[in-house]
């Protein structure tokens, strides 16, 4: 069902997403080294997200909260260019997940899905916990709860955002394992491919919500 809905959605909105795809290609072609952070590298990293801002300007309703989430995501991206600002980057993305959750709403509730995601998240945090120390022990716990809640609301109610939320978890889990546990082969590629795809799909959910609203009005 999700895949059957998603392909026409991407095809329909594809021309508007061309700047995003081009900006993503620029990031991977330049592949600026993370060992020499700069405002230019921050700009290149954030450019695909800026393009999603433009994409969402045509949409209203829940798009406003997703737009705000993308703003905080871009700020978080910029902070993460400088590793010592990791705390602020985590905070920015935590706020983004709160905004995304608000955009997805609480209907349908789907407690079974929430319980499954909570269980999986608990296992993942238990694994990370043995490697964590200091403030990150608590910060990662809170962040895990927030992204799990966002994933629950996405899986429960919004089809394209469902895949986006799962990819966001993959991206953030790869960051956490690579940072706190052990080196992950091709970690940067995995992190950025899943991250950009996740943000695109979450942005597409605004179109999905708009189409559903239009359908209800016609009925």
PDB file of N, CA and C in Angstrom, residues 2 9 44 50 61 74 77 103 120 123-124 139 155-156 172 175 196 204 210-211:
ATOM      1  N   UNK A   2       1.853   1.314   0.892  1.00  0.00           N
ATOM      2  CA  UNK A   2       2.695   2.501   0.977  1.00  0.00           C
ATOM      3  C   UNK A   2       3.465   2.730  -0.312  1.00  0.00           C
ATOM      4  N   UNK A   9       3.105   9.553  -6.101  1.00  0.00           N
ATOM      5  CA  UNK A   9       3.329  10.812  -5.391  1.00  0.00           C
ATOM      6  C   UNK A   9       4.667  11.426  -5.784  1.00  0.00           C
ATOM      7  N   UNK A  44      26.818  23.570   1.801  1.00  0.00           N
ATOM      8  CA  UNK A  44      26.621  22.466   0.864  1.00  0.00           C
ATOM      9  C   UNK A  44      25.808  21.348   1.508  1.00  0.00           C
ATOM     10  N   UNK A  50      17.444  23.232   2.221  1.00  0.00           N
ATOM     11  CA  UNK A  50      16.929  24.525   1.756  1.00  0.00           C
ATOM     12  C   UNK A  50      15.980  24.327   0.576  1.00  0.00           C
ATOM     13  N   UNK A  61      -1.299  24.114   5.922  1.00  0.00           N
ATOM     14  CA  UNK A  61      -1.723  23.126   6.905  1.00  0.00           C
ATOM     15  C   UNK A  61      -0.554  22.551   7.675  1.00  0.00           C
ATOM     16  N   UNK A  74      18.089  21.932   9.504  1.00  0.00           N
ATOM     17  CA  UNK A  74      19.196  22.615   8.837  1.00  0.00           C
ATOM     18  C   UNK A  74      20.152  23.230   9.858  1.00  0.00           C
ATOM     19  N   UNK A  77      22.113  20.435  11.262  1.00  0.00           N
ATOM     20  CA  UNK A  77      23.146  20.032  10.311  1.00  0.00           C
ATOM     21  C   UNK A  77      24.373  20.934  10.417  1.00  0.00           C
ATOM     22  N   UNK A 103       2.893  17.561  13.358  1.00  0.00           N
ATOM     23  CA  UNK A 103       2.320  17.632  12.004  1.00  0.00           C
ATOM     24  C   UNK A 103       1.580  16.337  11.661  1.00  0.00           C
ATOM     25  N   UNK A 120      11.163  -1.893  20.202  1.00  0.00           N
ATOM     26  CA  UNK A 120      12.370  -1.882  19.365  1.00  0.00           C
ATOM     27  C   UNK A 120      13.322  -0.775  19.815  1.00  0.00           C
ATOM     28  N   UNK A 123      15.240  -1.707  22.918  1.00  0.00           N
ATOM     29  CA  UNK A 123      16.340  -2.629  22.626  1.00  0.00           C
ATOM     30  C   UNK A 123      17.541  -1.865  22.071  1.00  0.00           C
ATOM     31  N   UNK A 124      17.267  -0.948  21.138  1.00  0.00           N
ATOM     32  CA  UNK A 124      18.353  -0.173  20.536  1.00  0.00           C
ATOM     33  C   UNK A 124      19.053   0.689  21.580  1.00  0.00           C
ATOM     34  N   UNK A 139      20.808  12.271  27.391  1.00  0.00           N
ATOM     35  CA  UNK A 139      20.405  12.969  26.168  1.00  0.00           C
ATOM     36  C   UNK A 139      19.996  11.994  25.072  1.00  0.00           C
ATOM     37  N   UNK A 155       4.190   6.157  11.200  1.00  0.00           N
ATOM     38  CA  UNK A 155       3.752   4.831  10.771  1.00  0.00           C
ATOM     39  C   UNK A 155       2.238   4.683  10.943  1.00  0.00           C
ATOM     40  N   UNK A 156       1.696   5.271  11.991  1.00  0.00           N
ATOM     41  CA  UNK A 156       0.272   5.126  12.279  1.00  0.00           C
ATOM     42  C   UNK A 156      -0.613   5.866  11.284  1.00  0.00           C
ATOM     43  N   UNK A 172      20.159   8.047  12.147  1.00  0.00           N
ATOM     44  CA  UNK A 172      20.595   8.446  13.492  1.00  0.00           C
ATOM     45  C   UNK A 172      21.241   7.293  14.251  1.00  0.00           C
ATOM     46  N   UNK A 175      24.751   7.068  13.076  1.00  0.00           N
ATOM     47  CA  UNK A 175      25.549   8.117  13.713  1.00  0.00           C
ATOM     48  C   UNK A 175      25.956   7.699  15.124  1.00  0.00           C
ATOM     49  N   UNK A 196      18.822  12.294   3.798  1.00  0.00           N
ATOM     50  CA  UNK A 196      18.208  13.114   2.754  1.00  0.00           C
ATOM     51  C   UNK A 196      16.919  12.476   2.238  1.00  0.00           C
ATOM     52  N   UNK A 204       7.209  15.134   1.525  1.00  0.00           N
ATOM     53  CA  UNK A 204       6.139  14.659   0.643  1.00  0.00           C
ATOM     54  C   UNK A 204       4.861  14.355   1.415  1.00  0.00           C
ATOM     55  N   UNK A 210      -2.400  17.053   2.219  1.00  0.00           N
ATOM     56  CA  UNK A 210      -3.192  18.014   1.461  1.00  0.00           C
ATOM     57  C   UNK A 210      -4.172  17.303   0.549  1.00  0.00           C
ATOM     58  N   UNK A 211      -3.696  16.238  -0.124  1.00  0.00           N
ATOM     59  CA  UNK A 211      -4.556  15.482  -1.029  1.00  0.00           C
ATOM     60  C   UNK A 211      -5.694  14.810  -0.275  1.00  0.00           C
TER      61      UNK A 211
END
